[in-house]
CSV table of C-alpha atoms in Angstrom, one decimal:
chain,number,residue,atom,x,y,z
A,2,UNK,CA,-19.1,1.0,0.9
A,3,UNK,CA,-15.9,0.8,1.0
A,4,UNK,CA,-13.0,3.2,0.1
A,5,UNK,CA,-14.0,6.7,-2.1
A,6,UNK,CA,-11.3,9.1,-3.9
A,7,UNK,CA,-11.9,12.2,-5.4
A,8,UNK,CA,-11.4,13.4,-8.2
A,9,UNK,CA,-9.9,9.8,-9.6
A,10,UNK,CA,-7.8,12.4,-12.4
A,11,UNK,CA,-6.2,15.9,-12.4
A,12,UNK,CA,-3.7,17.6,-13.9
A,13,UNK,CA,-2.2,20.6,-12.6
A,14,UNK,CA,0.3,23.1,-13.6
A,15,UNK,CA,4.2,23.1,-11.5
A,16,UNK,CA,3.8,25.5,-8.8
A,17,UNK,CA,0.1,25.1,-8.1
A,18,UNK,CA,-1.6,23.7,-5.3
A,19,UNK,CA,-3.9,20.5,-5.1
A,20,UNK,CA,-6.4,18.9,-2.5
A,21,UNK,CA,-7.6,15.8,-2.8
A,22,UNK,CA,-10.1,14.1,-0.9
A,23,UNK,CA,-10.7,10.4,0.6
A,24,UNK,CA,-13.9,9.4,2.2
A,25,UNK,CA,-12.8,5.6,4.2
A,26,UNK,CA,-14.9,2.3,4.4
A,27,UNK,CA,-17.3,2.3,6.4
A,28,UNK,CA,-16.6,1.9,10.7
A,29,UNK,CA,-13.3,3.0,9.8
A,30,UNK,CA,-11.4,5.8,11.8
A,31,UNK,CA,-7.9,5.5,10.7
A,32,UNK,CA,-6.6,7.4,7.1
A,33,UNK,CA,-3.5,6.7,5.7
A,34,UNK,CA,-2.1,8.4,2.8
A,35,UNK,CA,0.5,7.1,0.1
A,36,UNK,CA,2.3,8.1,-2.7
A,37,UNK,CA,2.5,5.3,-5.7
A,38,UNK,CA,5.0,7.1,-8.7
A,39,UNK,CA,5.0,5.1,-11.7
A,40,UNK,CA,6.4,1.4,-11.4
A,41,UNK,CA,7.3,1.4,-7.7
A,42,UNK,CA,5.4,0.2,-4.9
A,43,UNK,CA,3.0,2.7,-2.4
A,44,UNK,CA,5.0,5.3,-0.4
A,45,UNK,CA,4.0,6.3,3.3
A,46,UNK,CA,3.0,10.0,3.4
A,47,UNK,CA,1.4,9.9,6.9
A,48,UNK,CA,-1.6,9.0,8.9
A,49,UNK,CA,-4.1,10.6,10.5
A,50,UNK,CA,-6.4,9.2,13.6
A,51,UNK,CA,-8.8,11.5,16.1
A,52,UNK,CA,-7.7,14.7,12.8
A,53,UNK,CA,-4.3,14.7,13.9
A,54,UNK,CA,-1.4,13.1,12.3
A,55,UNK,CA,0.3,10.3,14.3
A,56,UNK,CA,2.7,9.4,11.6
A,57,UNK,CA,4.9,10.5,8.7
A,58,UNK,CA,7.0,9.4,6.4
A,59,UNK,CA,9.9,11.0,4.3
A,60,UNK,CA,8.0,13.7,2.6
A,61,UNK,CA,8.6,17.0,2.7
A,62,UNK,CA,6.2,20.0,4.3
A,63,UNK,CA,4.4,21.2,1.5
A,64,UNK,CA,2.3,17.6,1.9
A,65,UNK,CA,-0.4,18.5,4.4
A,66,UNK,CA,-3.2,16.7,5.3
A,67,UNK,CA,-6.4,17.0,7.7
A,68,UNK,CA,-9.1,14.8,8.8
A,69,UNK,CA,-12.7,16.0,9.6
A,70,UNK,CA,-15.1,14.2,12.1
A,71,UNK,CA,-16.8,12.2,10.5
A,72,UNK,CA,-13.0,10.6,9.6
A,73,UNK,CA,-12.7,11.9,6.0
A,74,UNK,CA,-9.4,13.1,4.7
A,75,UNK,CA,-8.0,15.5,2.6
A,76,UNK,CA,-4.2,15.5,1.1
A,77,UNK,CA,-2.7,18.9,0.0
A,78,UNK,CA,0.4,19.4,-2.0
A,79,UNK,CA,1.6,23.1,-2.5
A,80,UNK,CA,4.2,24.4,-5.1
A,81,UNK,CA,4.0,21.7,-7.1
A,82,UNK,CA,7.0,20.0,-9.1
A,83,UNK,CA,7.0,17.8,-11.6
A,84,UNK,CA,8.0,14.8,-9.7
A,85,UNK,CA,4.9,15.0,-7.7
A,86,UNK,CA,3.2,12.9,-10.3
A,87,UNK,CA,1.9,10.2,-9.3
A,88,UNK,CA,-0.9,8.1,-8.0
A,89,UNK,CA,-1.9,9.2,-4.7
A,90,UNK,CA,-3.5,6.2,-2.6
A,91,UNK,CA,-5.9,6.9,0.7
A,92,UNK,CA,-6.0,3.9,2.7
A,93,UNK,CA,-8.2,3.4,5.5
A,94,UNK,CA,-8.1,0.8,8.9
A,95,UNK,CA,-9.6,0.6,12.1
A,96,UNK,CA,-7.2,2.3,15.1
A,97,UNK,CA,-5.9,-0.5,17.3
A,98,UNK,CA,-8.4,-3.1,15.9
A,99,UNK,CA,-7.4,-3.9,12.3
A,100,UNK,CA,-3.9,-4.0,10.8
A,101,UNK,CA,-5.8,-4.4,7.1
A,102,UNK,CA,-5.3,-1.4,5.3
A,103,UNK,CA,-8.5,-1.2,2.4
A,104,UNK,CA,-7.2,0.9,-0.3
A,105,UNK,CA,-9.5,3.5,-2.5
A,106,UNK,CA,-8.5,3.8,-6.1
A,107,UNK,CA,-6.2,6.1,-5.9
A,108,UNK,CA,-6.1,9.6,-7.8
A,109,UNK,CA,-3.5,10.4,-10.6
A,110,UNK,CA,-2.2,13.6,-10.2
A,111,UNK,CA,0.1,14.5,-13.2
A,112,UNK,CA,2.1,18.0,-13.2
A,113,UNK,CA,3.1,19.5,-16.2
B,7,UNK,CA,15.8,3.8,2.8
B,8,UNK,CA,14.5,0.8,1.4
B,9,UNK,CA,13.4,-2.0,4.1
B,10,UNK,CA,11.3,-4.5,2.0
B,11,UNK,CA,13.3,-5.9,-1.0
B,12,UNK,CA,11.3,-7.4,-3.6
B,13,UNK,CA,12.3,-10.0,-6.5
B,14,UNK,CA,12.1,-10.8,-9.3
B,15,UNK,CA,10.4,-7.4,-10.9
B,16,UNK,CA,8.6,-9.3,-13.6
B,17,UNK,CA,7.5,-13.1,-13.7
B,18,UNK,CA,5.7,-15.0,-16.9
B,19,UNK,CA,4.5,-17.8,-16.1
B,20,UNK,CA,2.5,-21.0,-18.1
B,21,UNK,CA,-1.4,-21.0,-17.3
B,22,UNK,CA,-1.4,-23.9,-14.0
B,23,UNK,CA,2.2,-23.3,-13.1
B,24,UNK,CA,3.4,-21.8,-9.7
B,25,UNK,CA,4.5,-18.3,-9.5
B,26,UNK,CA,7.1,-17.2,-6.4
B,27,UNK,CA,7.3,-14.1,-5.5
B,28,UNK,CA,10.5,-14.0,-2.6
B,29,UNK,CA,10.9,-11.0,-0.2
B,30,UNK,CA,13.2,-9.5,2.2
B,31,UNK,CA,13.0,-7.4,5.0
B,32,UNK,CA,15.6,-6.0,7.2
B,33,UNK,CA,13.7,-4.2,10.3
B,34,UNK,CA,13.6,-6.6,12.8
B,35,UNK,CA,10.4,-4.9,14.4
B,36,UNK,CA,8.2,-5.6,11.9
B,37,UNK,CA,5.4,-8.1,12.8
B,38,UNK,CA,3.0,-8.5,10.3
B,39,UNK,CA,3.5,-9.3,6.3
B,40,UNK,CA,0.9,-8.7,4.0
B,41,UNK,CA,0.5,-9.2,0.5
B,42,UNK,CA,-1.3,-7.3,-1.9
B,43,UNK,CA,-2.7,-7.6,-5.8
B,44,UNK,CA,-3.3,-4.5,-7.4
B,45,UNK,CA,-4.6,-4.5,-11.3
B,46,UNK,CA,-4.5,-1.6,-13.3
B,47,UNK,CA,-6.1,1.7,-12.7
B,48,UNK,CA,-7.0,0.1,-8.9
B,49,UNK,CA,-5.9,0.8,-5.8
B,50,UNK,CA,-3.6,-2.5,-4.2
B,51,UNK,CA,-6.2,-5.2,-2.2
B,52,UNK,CA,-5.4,-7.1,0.3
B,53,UNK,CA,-4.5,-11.0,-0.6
B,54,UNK,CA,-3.2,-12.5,2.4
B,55,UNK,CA,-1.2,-11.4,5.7
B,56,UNK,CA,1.0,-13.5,8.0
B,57,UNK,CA,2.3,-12.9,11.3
B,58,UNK,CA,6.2,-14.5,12.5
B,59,UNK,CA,5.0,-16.9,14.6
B,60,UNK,CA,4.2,-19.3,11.8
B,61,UNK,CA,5.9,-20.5,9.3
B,62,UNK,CA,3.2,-21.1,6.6
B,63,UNK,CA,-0.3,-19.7,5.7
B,64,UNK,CA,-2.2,-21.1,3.1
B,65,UNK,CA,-5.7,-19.8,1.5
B,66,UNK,CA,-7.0,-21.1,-1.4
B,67,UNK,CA,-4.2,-20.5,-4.1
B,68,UNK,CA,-2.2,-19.0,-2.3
B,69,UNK,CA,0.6,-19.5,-0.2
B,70,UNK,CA,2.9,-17.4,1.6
B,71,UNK,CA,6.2,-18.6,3.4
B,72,UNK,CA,7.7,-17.1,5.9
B,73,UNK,CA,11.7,-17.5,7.3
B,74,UNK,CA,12.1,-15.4,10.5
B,75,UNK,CA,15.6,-16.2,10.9
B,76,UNK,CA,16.4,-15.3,7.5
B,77,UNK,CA,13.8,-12.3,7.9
B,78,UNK,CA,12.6,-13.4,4.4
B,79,UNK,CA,9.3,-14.3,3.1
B,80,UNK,CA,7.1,-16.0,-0.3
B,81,UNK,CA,4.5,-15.9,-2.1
B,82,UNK,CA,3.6,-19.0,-3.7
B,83,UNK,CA,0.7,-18.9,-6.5
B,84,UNK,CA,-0.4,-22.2,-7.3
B,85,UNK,CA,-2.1,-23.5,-10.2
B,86,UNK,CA,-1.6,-19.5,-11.9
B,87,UNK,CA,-4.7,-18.0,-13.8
B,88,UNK,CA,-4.8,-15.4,-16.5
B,89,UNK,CA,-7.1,-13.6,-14.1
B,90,UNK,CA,-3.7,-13.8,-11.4
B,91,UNK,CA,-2.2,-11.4,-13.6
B,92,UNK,CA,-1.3,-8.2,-12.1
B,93,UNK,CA,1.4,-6.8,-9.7
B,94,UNK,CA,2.2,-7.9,-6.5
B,95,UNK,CA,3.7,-6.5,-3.8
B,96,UNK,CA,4.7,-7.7,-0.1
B,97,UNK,CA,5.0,-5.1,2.2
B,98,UNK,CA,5.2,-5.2,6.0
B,99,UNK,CA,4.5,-3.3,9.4
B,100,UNK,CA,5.0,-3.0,13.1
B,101,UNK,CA,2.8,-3.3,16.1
B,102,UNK,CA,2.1,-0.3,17.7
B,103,UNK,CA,-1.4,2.0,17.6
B,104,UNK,CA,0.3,3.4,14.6
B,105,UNK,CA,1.3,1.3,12.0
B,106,UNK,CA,2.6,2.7,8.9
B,107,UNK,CA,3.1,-0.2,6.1
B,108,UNK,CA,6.2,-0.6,3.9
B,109,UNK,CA,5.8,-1.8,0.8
B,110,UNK,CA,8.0,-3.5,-1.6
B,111,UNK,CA,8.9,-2.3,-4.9
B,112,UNK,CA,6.1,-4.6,-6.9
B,113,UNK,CA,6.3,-7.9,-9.0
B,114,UNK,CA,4.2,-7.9,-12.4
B,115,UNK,CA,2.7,-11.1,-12.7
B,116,UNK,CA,2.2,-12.4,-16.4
B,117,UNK,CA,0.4,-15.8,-16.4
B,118,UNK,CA,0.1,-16.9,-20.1
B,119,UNK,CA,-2.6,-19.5,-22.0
């Protein structure tokens, strides 16, 4: 199986909080997170490997994540604003072993 | 910051034709260039990947060419389908147990009958 995202749409109100959720391929340990706005290419949120975070990019703190054992990920955004729409990618690789990165479908999240 | 410059951000081009897809990168620590397809309403997938020590990789179709002293890189589509059309984007990464990729800004393909 290879890379599951839930839900695949939502829409949420400015100053709510989301969660979504990202389930990686199989034999994979490693979840990345992007951010894909409209027309631009995938933005690194952060990673997370052994449920912590090892990396982030430029986003602020209200993006959170977690990773359970069995290596599924969740992504939460608080006080949403409007330019938090977007397609959020979860990507998923082996640690150490595999630089390919097998992306889910992603999940567009539109604020109104 | 962006480090992966993309061009052009739109291509059309005749069914059999090449499509070039040109990319530049400016961190010197990145080691490994990927390219990936991604078609509406899907998340990007893996086409093909190319570390600096060569200059060429070839699979299939498709082609990518890379210039380490010029820290620039290609995709070459040859003989372009209808069912090539979609966005492209090169991206790149570093070694390290934690490598975040860095993507470029995206090249929608067109390849018309």
């Amino acid at each position: 199986a290879g890379v599951t995202q839930t839900p695949r749409y939502l829409i949420k109100t400015r100053g709510q909080q989301v969660t979504l959720r990202c389930s990686p391929k199989s034999g994979h340990d490693t979840v990345s997170w992007y951010q894909q706005a409209l027309g631009q290419g995938p933005q690194f949120i952060f990673q997370y490997y052994e449920e912590e975070e090892r990396q982030r990019g430029n986003f602020p703190d209200r993006f959170s994540g977690h990773q359970f054992p069995n290596y599924s990920s969740e992504l939460n955004v608080n006080a949403l604003l409007l330019g938090d729409s977007a397609l959020y990618l979860c990507a998923s690789s082996q640690h150490l072993s595999g630089r390919e990165r097998y992306f889910g479908p992603g999940t567009r999240l539109t604020v109104t | 910051q962006q480090q992966v410059k993309q061009s052009p951000q739109s291509l059309i081009v005749q069914k059999g034709g090449i499509s070039i897809i040109n990319c530049a990168y400016e961190n010197t620590a990145f080691d490994y260039f990927p390219w990936y397809q991604q078609f509406p309403g899907k998340g990007p997938a893996l086409l093909i990947a190319i570390r600096p020590d060569v200059s060429e990789k070839k699979e299939g179709r498709f082609t990518i060419s890379f210039n380490k002293s010029a820290k620039q890189f290609s995709l070459h589509i040859m003989d372009s389908q209808p069912g090539d059309s979609a966005t492209y984007f090169c991206a790149a990464s570093n070694s390290g147990g934690y490598q975040k990729v860095t993507f470029g800004t995206g090249t929608k393909l067109q390849v018309i009958p």
